[in-house]
Amino acid sequence: MKHKDILEPEISLLLETVYQKYHYDFRQYSEAHIRRRIMNRMAMSGLEDVSQMRSKILNDETFASRLLQDLSITVTEMFRDPGFYRSLRENVIPVLKTYPFIKIWHAGCSTGEEAYSMSIILQEEGLYDRTTIYATDFNQQALNKAKEGIFSNELMKEYTINYQLSGGKESFSGYYTSNYNNVIMNQSLKKNIVWANHNLVTDGVFAEVHLILCRNVLIYFERDLQNKVQALFYNSLINGGILCLGSKEGLRFTDLYEEYVELDKKQRIFKKKY
Ligand SMILES: C[S@@+](CC[C@H](N)C(=O)[O-])C[C@H]1O[C@@H](n2cnc3c(N)ncnc32)[C@H](O)[C@@H]1O
């Protein structure tokens, strides 16, 4: 059988196996995304069909953990989409300044670049000391890297440009220390970040927050699952709280569209109605 012939019921059965054995629930992720990842992993592992893959998942935990990494796409950047961060500075920071203390949730934070970008902006705006940032992901490997705050030196050129385009006025190299081929983010950027394992599909509300960033995560979810996660965000936000989504994500086709006003339509920034 050619890999492109993988049938939908085979994918469902495979995802059911992953769920039953490892309690990771990908059953309502977009089929195109899952299919692509499964095909890649099959090709790389020399597997001939989905049933071979199923038995490997059941019997080989290392293989299963590799597949889980495949299914959780961790691509990220500091100041990813600089226009978004420019808008955050202009439209969101002034709202945050009105609160005596601030709680921010980065849902699907991957290896932490997004949370470090937020720390930098909050420091520059004099808000960091009254903020707690919850940065969560269901991928423990990504979270461990995030906690370390060690990134490749090679990335810094691109991140510096992103930072400048996002309205950053300081010297970006002041936010890290170089160490051979890597950089280590300043301890002062980490001190108010709480890194935690949280699964958007299976875990619930854990705090009431003023701002949620969930960028480039929901794009992989089917409509019903997006609605479920949007309900989680709605219940986690204070009235007047702000929700930021990725550039290809939105609220228009979700059940909660009417419950928000758009603060910046292009940059997908929404404010929960009072
Ligand atoms: C493409 S990255 C986005 C990272 C960052 N938000 C950004 O925009 O650069 C998607 C992240 O979502 C996480 N993710 C996917 N499904 C998740 C779930 N059910 N619960 C928590 N995190 C999830 C993945 O592990 C991955 O780290």
Coordinates of N, CA, C and O in Angstrom, one line a residue, residues 37-212:
R37 N 2.0 14.2 9.2 CA 3.0 13.8 10.3 C 3.1 12.3 10.3 O 4.2 11.8 10.4
I38 N 2.0 11.6 10.2 CA 2.0 10.1 10.3 C 2.8 9.6 9.0 O 3.7 8.7 9.2
M39 N 2.5 10.2 7.9 CA 3.2 9.7 6.7 C 4.7 9.9 6.8 O 5.5 9.1 6.4
N40 N 5.1 11.1 7.3 CA 6.5 11.4 7.4 C 7.2 10.4 8.4 O 8.2 9.9 8.1
R41 N 6.5 10.1 9.5 CA 7.1 9.2 10.5 C 7.2 7.8 9.9 O 8.2 7.1 10.1
M42 N 6.2 7.4 9.1 CA 6.2 6.1 8.5 C 7.4 5.9 7.6 O 8.1 5.0 7.6
A43 N 7.6 7.0 6.8 CA 8.6 7.0 5.8 C 10.0 6.9 6.5 O 10.9 6.1 6.1
M44 N 10.2 7.8 7.5 CA 11.4 7.8 8.2 C 11.8 6.6 9.0 O 12.9 6.3 9.2
S45 N 10.7 5.9 9.4 CA 11.0 4.7 10.2 C 10.9 3.4 9.4 O 10.9 2.3 10.0
G46 N 10.7 3.5 8.1 CA 10.6 2.3 7.2 C 9.4 1.5 7.5 O 9.5 0.2 7.3
L47 N 8.3 2.0 8.0 CA 7.1 1.2 8.2 C 6.3 1.2 7.0 O 6.2 2.1 6.2
E48 N 5.6 0.0 6.8 CA 4.9 -0.2 5.5 C 3.4 0.3 5.6 O 2.9 0.7 4.6
D49 N 2.9 0.2 6.8 CA 1.4 0.6 6.8 C 1.1 1.0 8.3 O 1.9 0.9 9.2
V50 N -0.1 1.5 8.4 CA -0.6 2.1 9.7 C -0.7 1.0 10.8 O -0.4 1.3 11.9
S51 N -1.0 -0.2 10.4 CA -1.1 -1.2 11.4 C 0.2 -1.6 12.0 O 0.4 -1.8 13.2
Q52 N 1.3 -1.6 11.2 CA 2.6 -1.7 11.7 C 3.0 -0.6 12.7 O 3.6 -0.8 13.8
M53 N 2.5 0.6 12.3 CA 2.8 1.7 13.2 C 2.0 1.6 14.5 O 2.6 1.9 15.6
R54 N 0.8 1.1 14.4 CA 0.0 1.0 15.7 C 0.7 0.0 16.6 O 0.8 0.2 17.8
S55 N 1.2 -1.1 16.1 CA 1.8 -2.1 17.0 C 3.1 -1.5 17.6 O 3.5 -1.7 18.7
K56 N 3.8 -0.7 16.8 CA 5.0 -0.1 17.3 C 4.7 0.9 18.4 O 5.4 1.0 19.4
I57 N 3.6 1.6 18.2 CA 3.2 2.6 19.3 C 2.9 1.9 20.6 O 3.2 2.3 21.7
L58 N 2.2 0.7 20.4 CA 1.8 -0.1 21.6 C 3.0 -0.7 22.3 O 3.0 -0.8 23.5
N59 N 4.1 -1.0 21.5 CA 5.2 -1.8 22.1 C 6.5 -1.1 22.3 O 7.4 -1.6 22.9
D60 N 6.6 0.2 21.8 CA 7.9 0.8 21.7 C 7.7 2.3 22.2 O 7.3 3.2 21.4
E61 N 7.9 2.5 23.5 CA 7.7 3.8 24.1 C 8.5 4.9 23.4 O 8.1 6.1 23.3
T62 N 9.7 4.6 23.1 CA 10.6 5.6 22.4 C 10.0 6.0 21.1 O 10.0 7.2 20.8
F63 N 9.5 5.1 20.4 CA 8.9 5.4 19.1 C 7.7 6.3 19.3 O 7.4 7.3 18.6
A64 N 6.9 5.9 20.3 CA 5.6 6.6 20.6 C 6.0 8.1 21.0 O 5.3 9.0 20.5
S65 N 7.0 8.2 21.8 CA 7.3 9.6 22.2 C 7.8 10.4 21.0 O 7.6 11.6 20.9
R66 N 8.5 9.8 20.1 CA 9.0 10.5 18.9 C 7.7 10.9 18.0 O 7.7 12.0 17.6
L67 N 6.7 10.1 18.0 CA 5.5 10.4 17.2 C 4.8 11.6 17.9 O 4.3 12.5 17.2
L68 N 4.8 11.6 19.2 CA 4.1 12.7 20.0 C 4.9 14.0 19.7 O 4.2 15.0 19.5
Q69 N 6.2 13.9 19.6 CA 6.9 15.1 19.2 C 6.6 15.6 17.8 O 6.4 16.8 17.5
D70 N 6.4 14.6 16.9 CA 6.0 15.0 15.5 C 4.7 15.7 15.5 O 4.5 16.6 14.7
L71 N 3.7 15.2 16.3 CA 2.4 15.7 16.2 C 2.3 17.1 16.9 O 1.3 17.8 16.6
S72 N 3.2 17.3 17.8 CA 3.2 18.7 18.4 C 4.2 19.5 17.7 O 5.4 19.4 18.0
I73 N 3.8 20.3 16.8 CA 4.7 21.2 16.0 C 5.2 22.3 16.9 O 4.4 23.1 17.4
T74 N 6.5 22.4 17.1 CA 7.0 23.4 18.1 C 7.7 24.6 17.5 O 8.4 25.3 18.2
V75 N 7.5 24.7 16.2 CA 8.2 25.9 15.5 C 7.8 27.2 16.2 O 6.6 27.4 16.3
T76 N 8.7 28.0 16.5 CA 8.4 29.3 17.1 C 9.5 30.3 16.9 O 10.6 29.9 16.4
E77 N 9.4 31.5 17.3 CA 10.4 32.6 17.2 C 10.2 33.6 18.3 O 9.1 33.7 18.8
M78 N 11.2 34.4 18.6 CA 11.0 35.5 19.4 C 10.4 36.6 18.6 O 10.8 36.8 17.4
F79 N 9.5 37.4 19.1 CA 8.8 38.5 18.4 C 8.3 38.0 17.1 O 8.5 38.7 16.1
R80 N 7.8 36.8 17.1 CA 7.2 36.2 15.8 C 6.1 37.2 15.3 O 5.2 37.5 16.1
D81 N 6.1 37.5 14.1 CA 5.1 38.5 13.5 C 5.3 39.8 14.3 O 4.5 40.2 15.1
P82 N 6.4 40.6 13.9 CA 6.6 41.8 14.7 C 5.4 42.8 14.7 O 5.3 43.5 15.7
G83 N 4.6 42.8 13.7 CA 3.5 43.7 13.7 C 2.5 43.4 14.8 O 1.9 44.3 15.4
F84 N 2.4 42.1 15.2 CA 1.6 41.7 16.3 C 2.1 42.3 17.6 O 1.4 42.9 18.4
Y85 N 3.4 42.2 17.8 CA 4.0 42.8 19.0 C 4.0 44.3 19.1 O 3.8 44.9 20.1
R86 N 4.0 44.9 17.9 CA 3.9 46.4 17.8 C 2.5 46.7 18.3 O 2.3 47.7 19.1
S87 N 1.5 46.0 17.8 CA 0.1 46.2 18.3 C -0.1 45.9 19.7 O -0.8 46.6 20.4
L88 N 0.6 44.9 20.2 CA 0.5 44.6 21.6 C 1.0 45.7 22.5 O 0.4 46.1 23.5
R89 N 2.1 46.3 22.1 CA 2.6 47.5 22.8 C 1.6 48.6 22.8 O 1.4 49.3 23.8
E90 N 1.0 48.8 21.6 CA 0.1 50.0 21.4 C -1.3 49.8 22.0 O -1.8 50.7 22.6
N91 N -1.8 48.6 21.9 CA -3.2 48.4 22.2 C -3.5 47.6 23.5 O -4.5 47.7 24.1
V92 N -2.5 46.8 23.9 CA -2.7 45.9 25.0 C -2.0 46.4 26.3 O -2.6 46.4 27.4
I93 N -0.8 46.9 26.1 CA 0.0 47.3 27.3 C -0.8 48.5 28.0 O -0.9 48.4 29.3
P94 N -1.4 49.4 27.3 CA -2.1 50.5 28.1 C -3.3 49.9 28.9 O -3.5 50.4 30.0
V95 N -3.9 48.8 28.5 CA -5.0 48.2 29.3 C -4.3 47.5 30.5 O -4.8 47.7 31.6
L96 N -3.2 46.8 30.3 CA -2.6 46.1 31.4 C -2.1 47.1 32.5 O -2.1 46.8 33.7
K97 N -1.7 48.3 32.0 CA -1.2 49.3 33.0 C -2.3 49.7 34.0 O -2.0 50.3 35.0
T98 N -3.6 49.5 33.6 CA -4.6 49.9 34.6 C -4.8 48.9 35.7 O -5.6 49.2 36.6
Y99 N -4.1 47.8 35.7 CA -4.3 46.8 36.7 C -3.2 46.8 37.8 O -2.0 47.0 37.4
P100 N -3.5 46.6 39.1 CA -2.5 46.7 40.1 C -1.6 45.4 40.0 O -0.4 45.5 40.4
F101 N -2.1 44.3 39.6 CA -1.2 43.1 39.3 C -1.8 42.5 38.0 O -3.0 42.7 37.7
I102 N -0.9 41.7 37.4 CA -1.3 41.2 36.0 C -1.0 39.7 35.9 O 0.1 39.3 36.4
K103 N -1.9 39.0 35.4 CA -1.6 37.6 35.1 C -1.8 37.3 33.6 O -2.8 37.7 33.0
I104 N -0.8 36.7 33.0 CA -0.8 36.4 31.6 C -0.6 34.9 31.4 O 0.2 34.3 32.0
W105 N -1.3 34.4 30.4 CA -1.2 32.9 30.1 C -0.8 32.8 28.7 O -1.5 33.2 27.7
H106 N 0.4 32.2 28.5 CA 0.9 31.7 27.1 C 0.5 30.3 27.0 O 1.1 29.4 27.6
A107 N -0.6 30.0 26.2 CA -1.0 28.6 26.0 C -0.4 28.0 24.8 O -0.6 28.6 23.7
G108 N 0.4 27.0 24.9 CA 1.1 26.4 23.8 C 2.3 27.2 23.5 O 2.6 27.8 22.5
C109 N 3.2 27.3 24.6 CA 4.3 28.3 24.6 C 5.5 27.6 23.9 O 6.5 28.3 23.7
S110 N 5.5 26.3 23.6 CA 6.6 25.7 22.9 C 7.9 25.8 23.7 O 7.9 25.7 24.9
T111 N 9.0 26.2 23.1 CA 10.2 26.3 23.7 C 10.5 27.7 24.4 O 11.6 28.0 24.7
G112 N 9.4 28.5 24.5 CA 9.5 29.6 25.4 C 9.8 31.0 24.8 O 9.7 32.0 25.4
E113 N 10.1 31.0 23.5 CA 10.5 32.3 22.8 C 9.4 33.4 23.0 O 9.7 34.5 23.2
E114 N 8.1 32.9 22.9 CA 7.0 33.9 23.0 C 6.9 34.5 24.4 O 6.7 35.7 24.6
A115 N 7.2 33.7 25.4 CA 7.1 34.1 26.8 C 8.3 35.1 27.1 O 8.1 36.1 27.8
Y116 N 9.5 34.7 26.6 CA 10.6 35.6 26.8 C 10.4 37.0 26.1 O 10.8 38.0 26.6
S117 N 9.7 36.9 24.9 CA 9.4 38.2 24.2 C 8.5 39.1 25.1 O 8.7 40.3 25.2
M118 N 7.5 38.4 25.7 CA 6.6 39.1 26.6 C 7.3 39.7 27.8 O 7.1 40.9 28.1
S119 N 8.2 38.9 28.4 CA 9.0 39.4 29.5 C 9.8 40.7 29.2 O 9.8 41.7 29.9
I120 N 10.4 40.7 28.0 CA 11.2 41.8 27.5 C 10.3 43.1 27.4 O 10.6 44.2 27.9
I121 N 9.1 42.9 26.8 CA 8.2 44.1 26.6 C 7.7 44.6 28.0 O 7.7 45.8 28.3
L122 N 7.4 43.6 28.9 CA 6.9 44.1 30.2 C 8.0 44.8 31.0 O 7.7 45.8 31.7
Q123 N 9.2 44.3 30.9 CA 10.3 45.0 31.6 C 10.5 46.4 31.0 O 10.6 47.4 31.8
E124 N 10.4 46.5 29.7 CA 10.6 47.9 29.1 C 9.4 48.8 29.4 O 9.6 50.0 29.5
E125 N 8.3 48.2 29.7 CA 7.1 49.1 30.0 C 6.9 49.2 31.5 O 5.9 49.8 32.0
G126 N 7.9 48.7 32.3 CA 7.8 48.9 33.8 C 6.7 48.1 34.4 O 6.3 48.4 35.5
L127 N 6.3 47.0 33.8 CA 5.2 46.2 34.3 C 5.6 44.8 34.8 O 4.8 44.1 35.4
Y128 N 6.8 44.5 34.6 CA 7.3 43.1 34.9 C 7.1 42.7 36.3 O 6.6 41.6 36.6
D129 N 7.4 43.6 37.2 CA 7.4 43.2 38.7 C 6.0 43.0 39.2 O 5.9 42.4 40.3
R130 N 5.0 43.5 38.5 CA 3.7 43.1 39.0 C 2.9 42.1 38.2 O 1.7 42.0 38.2
T131 N 3.7 41.3 37.4 CA 3.1 40.4 36.5 C 3.6 38.9 36.9 O 4.7 38.7 37.2
T132 N 2.6 38.0 36.7 CA 2.9 36.6 36.7 C 2.6 36.0 35.3 O 1.5 36.3 34.8
I133 N 3.6 35.4 34.7 CA 3.3 34.8 33.4 C 3.2 33.3 33.5 O 4.2 32.6 34.0
Y134 N 2.1 32.7 33.1 CA 2.0 31.2 33.1 C 2.3 30.8 31.7 O 1.5 31.2 30.8
A135 N 3.3 30.0 31.5 CA 3.6 29.6 30.1 C 3.5 28.1 30.1 O 4.2 27.3 30.8
T136 N 2.5 27.6 29.3 CA 2.1 26.2 29.4 C 2.2 25.5 28.0 O 2.1 26.2 27.0
D137 N 2.5 24.2 28.1 CA 2.5 23.4 26.9 C 2.2 22.0 27.3 O 2.5 21.6 28.5
F138 N 1.8 21.1 26.4 CA 1.7 19.7 26.8 C 2.9 18.9 26.4 O 3.0 17.7 26.7
N139 N 3.9 19.6 25.8 CA 5.1 18.9 25.3 C 6.2 19.2 26.4 O 6.8 20.3 26.4
Q140 N 6.5 18.2 27.2 CA 7.4 18.4 28.3 C 8.8 18.7 27.8 O 9.6 19.5 28.4
Q141 N 9.2 18.1 26.7 CA 10.6 18.3 26.2 C 10.7 19.8 25.8 O 11.7 20.4 26.1
A142 N 9.7 20.3 25.2 CA 9.7 21.8 24.8 C 9.8 22.6 26.0 O 10.5 23.6 26.1
L143 N 9.0 22.3 27.0 CA 9.0 23.0 28.3 C 10.3 23.0 29.0 O 10.7 24.1 29.5
N144 N 11.0 21.9 29.0 CA 12.3 21.8 29.6 C 13.3 22.8 28.9 O 14.1 23.4 29.6
K145 N 13.2 22.8 27.6 CA 14.1 23.7 26.9 C 13.7 25.2 27.2 O 14.6 26.0 27.4
A146 N 12.4 25.4 27.3 CA 11.9 26.8 27.6 C 12.5 27.3 28.9 O 13.0 28.4 29.1
K147 N 12.4 26.4 29.9 CA 12.9 26.7 31.3 C 14.3 27.1 31.3 O 14.8 28.0 32.0
E148 N 15.1 26.3 30.5 CA 16.6 26.6 30.4 C 16.9 28.0 29.9 O 17.8 28.7 30.3
G149 N 16.1 28.4 28.9 CA 16.3 29.7 28.2 C 17.6 29.8 27.5 O 18.2 30.8 27.5
I150 N 18.0 28.6 26.9 CA 19.2 28.6 26.1 C 18.9 28.4 24.7 O 18.2 27.4 24.3
F151 N 19.3 29.3 23.8 CA 19.0 29.3 22.4 C 20.2 29.4 21.5 O 21.2 29.9 22.0
S152 N 20.1 28.9 20.3 CA 21.3 29.0 19.4 C 21.6 30.4 19.1 O 20.8 31.2 18.8
N153 N 22.9 30.7 19.1 CA 23.5 32.0 18.7 C 23.0 32.4 17.4 O 22.7 33.6 17.1
E154 N 22.9 31.4 16.5 CA 22.6 31.7 15.1 C 21.2 32.4 14.9 O 21.0 33.1 14.0
L155 N 20.3 32.1 15.9 CA 19.0 32.7 15.8 C 18.9 34.1 16.1 O 17.9 34.8 15.8
M156 N 19.9 34.6 16.8 CA 19.8 36.0 17.4 C 19.7 37.1 16.4 O 19.1 38.1 16.6
K157 N 20.3 36.8 15.2 CA 20.3 37.9 14.2 C 18.8 38.1 13.8 O 18.3 39.3 13.7
E158 N 18.1 37.0 13.5 CA 16.7 37.1 13.1 C 15.8 37.7 14.2 O 15.0 38.6 14.0
Y159 N 16.1 37.2 15.5 CA 15.3 37.7 16.6 C 15.6 39.2 16.9 O 14.6 39.9 17.3
T160 N 16.8 39.6 16.6 CA 17.1 41.1 16.8 C 16.3 41.9 15.8 O 15.7 42.9 16.2
I161 N 16.2 41.4 14.6 CA 15.5 42.2 13.6 C 14.0 42.2 14.0 O 13.3 43.2 13.9
N162 N 13.5 41.0 14.4 CA 12.1 40.9 14.8 C 11.8 41.9 15.9 O 10.8 42.7 15.9
Y163 N 12.7 41.9 16.9 CA 12.6 42.8 18.1 C 12.5 44.3 17.6 O 11.6 45.0 18.1
Q164 N 13.4 44.7 16.7 CA 13.5 46.1 16.3 C 12.2 46.4 15.5 O 11.6 47.5 15.7
L165 N 11.8 45.5 14.6 CA 10.5 45.7 13.9 C 9.3 45.8 14.8 O 8.3 46.5 14.4
S166 N 9.4 45.2 15.9 CA 8.2 45.2 16.8 C 8.2 46.4 17.7 O 7.3 46.6 18.5
G167 N 9.1 47.3 17.5 CA 9.1 48.6 18.2 C 10.1 48.6 19.4 O 10.2 49.6 20.2
G168 N 11.0 47.6 19.5 CA 12.0 47.5 20.5 C 13.1 48.6 20.3 O 13.6 48.7 19.2
K169 N 13.4 49.3 21.4 CA 14.4 50.4 21.2 C 15.7 50.2 21.9 O 16.6 50.9 21.7
E170 N 15.7 49.1 22.7 CA 17.0 48.8 23.5 C 17.9 48.0 22.6 O 17.6 47.7 21.4
S171 N 19.1 47.7 23.2 CA 20.0 46.8 22.5 C 19.6 45.4 22.8 O 19.6 44.9 24.0
F172 N 19.1 44.6 21.8 CA 18.6 43.3 22.1 C 19.6 42.4 22.7 O 19.3 41.5 23.6
S173 N 20.9 42.6 22.4 CA 21.9 41.7 23.0 C 22.1 41.9 24.5 O 22.7 41.1 25.2
G174 N 21.5 43.0 25.0 CA 21.5 43.2 26.5 C 20.6 42.2 27.2 O 20.7 42.1 28.5
Y175 N 19.8 41.4 26.5 CA 18.8 40.5 27.1 C 19.4 39.1 27.3 O 18.7 38.2 27.8
Y176 N 20.6 38.9 26.8 CA 21.1 37.5 27.0 C 22.7 37.6 27.1 O 23.3 38.7 26.8
T177 N 23.2 36.5 27.5 CA 24.7 36.4 27.6 C 25.1 35.3 26.6 O 24.5 34.2 26.6
S178 N 26.1 35.6 25.8 CA 26.6 34.6 24.8 C 27.5 33.6 25.5 O 28.3 33.9 26.4
N179 N 27.4 32.3 25.1 CA 28.2 31.3 25.7 C 28.5 30.3 24.5 O 27.6 29.5 24.2
Y180 N 29.7 30.4 24.0 CA 30.0 29.5 22.8 C 29.0 29.7 21.7 O 28.7 30.8 21.3
N181 N 28.3 28.6 21.3 CA 27.4 28.7 20.2 C 26.0 29.1 20.6 O 25.0 29.1 19.8
N182 N 25.8 29.3 21.9 CA 24.5 29.5 22.5 C 24.4 30.9 23.2 O 25.4 31.5 23.5
V183 N 23.1 31.3 23.5 CA 23.0 32.4 24.3 C 22.1 31.9 25.5 O 21.2 31.0 25.3
I184 N 22.2 32.6 26.6 CA 21.4 32.3 27.8 C 20.6 33.5 28.1 O 21.2 34.6 28.3
M185 N 19.3 33.4 28.2 CA 18.5 34.6 28.5 C 18.7 35.0 29.9 O 18.9 34.2 30.8
N186 N 18.6 36.3 30.1 CA 18.9 36.9 31.5 C 17.9 36.3 32.5 O 16.7 36.2 32.2
Q187 N 18.5 36.0 33.7 CA 17.7 35.5 34.8 C 16.5 36.4 35.1 O 15.4 35.9 35.4
S188 N 16.7 37.7 35.0 CA 15.7 38.6 35.3 C 14.4 38.5 34.4 O 13.3 38.9 34.8
L189 N 14.6 37.9 33.2 CA 13.5 37.7 32.4 C 12.7 36.4 32.8 O 11.5 36.3 32.3
K190 N 13.3 35.6 33.5 CA 12.7 34.3 33.9 C 11.9 34.3 35.2 O 11.1 33.5 35.5
K191 N 12.3 35.3 36.0 CA 11.9 35.2 37.5 C 10.4 35.2 37.7 O 9.9 34.5 38.6
N192 N 9.6 35.8 36.8 CA 8.2 35.8 37.0 C 7.4 34.9 36.1 O 6.2 35.0 35.9
I193 N 8.1 34.0 35.4 CA 7.5 33.0 34.5 C 7.3 31.7 35.3 O 8.3 31.1 35.8
V194 N 6.1 31.2 35.3 CA 5.8 29.8 35.8 C 5.6 28.9 34.6 O 4.6 29.1 33.9
W195 N 6.5 27.9 34.5 CA 6.4 27.0 33.3 C 5.6 25.8 33.8 O 5.9 25.2 34.9
A196 N 4.5 25.4 33.1 CA 3.7 24.3 33.6 C 3.2 23.4 32.4 O 2.9 23.9 31.3
N197 N 3.1 22.1 32.7 CA 2.5 21.2 31.7 C 1.0 21.3 31.8 O 0.4 21.1 32.8
H198 N 0.4 21.7 30.7 CA -1.1 21.8 30.6 C -1.5 21.4 29.2 O -1.0 21.9 28.2
N199 N -2.5 20.5 29.2 CA -3.0 20.1 27.9 C -4.4 20.8 27.6 O -5.3 20.6 28.4
L200 N -4.4 21.5 26.5 CA -5.6 22.3 26.2 C -6.8 21.4 26.0 O -8.0 21.9 26.1
V201 N -6.6 20.2 25.6 CA -7.7 19.3 25.2 C -8.3 18.7 26.5 O -9.5 18.5 26.6
T202 N -7.4 18.3 27.4 CA -7.9 17.5 28.5 C -7.9 18.2 29.9 O -8.5 17.7 30.8
D203 N -7.1 19.3 30.0 CA -7.1 20.0 31.3 C -8.0 21.2 31.3 O -8.4 21.7 30.3
G204 N -8.3 21.7 32.6 CA -9.2 22.8 32.7 C -8.6 24.1 33.0 O -7.4 24.3 32.9
V205 N -9.5 25.0 33.5 CA -9.1 26.4 33.9 C -8.2 26.2 35.2 O -8.5 25.4 36.1
F206 N -7.1 27.0 35.2 CA -6.2 26.9 36.4 C -6.0 28.2 37.1 O -5.4 28.4 38.1
A207 N -6.4 29.3 36.4 CA -6.2 30.7 37.0 C -7.1 31.6 36.2 O -7.6 31.4 35.1
E208 N -7.4 32.8 36.9 CA -8.1 33.8 36.2 C -7.1 34.8 35.7 O -6.3 35.3 36.5
V209 N -7.1 35.1 34.4 CA -6.0 35.9 33.9 C -6.5 37.1 33.1 O -7.7 37.2 32.7
H210 N -5.6 38.1 32.9 CA -5.9 39.4 32.2 C -5.7 39.3 30.7 O -6.2 40.0 30.0
L211 N -4.7 38.4 30.4 CA -4.3 38.3 29.0 C -4.0 36.9 28.6 O -3.3 36.2 29.4
I212 N -4.5 36.4 27.5 CA -4.1 35.0 27.0 C -3.5 35.2 25.6 O -4.1 35.9 24.8

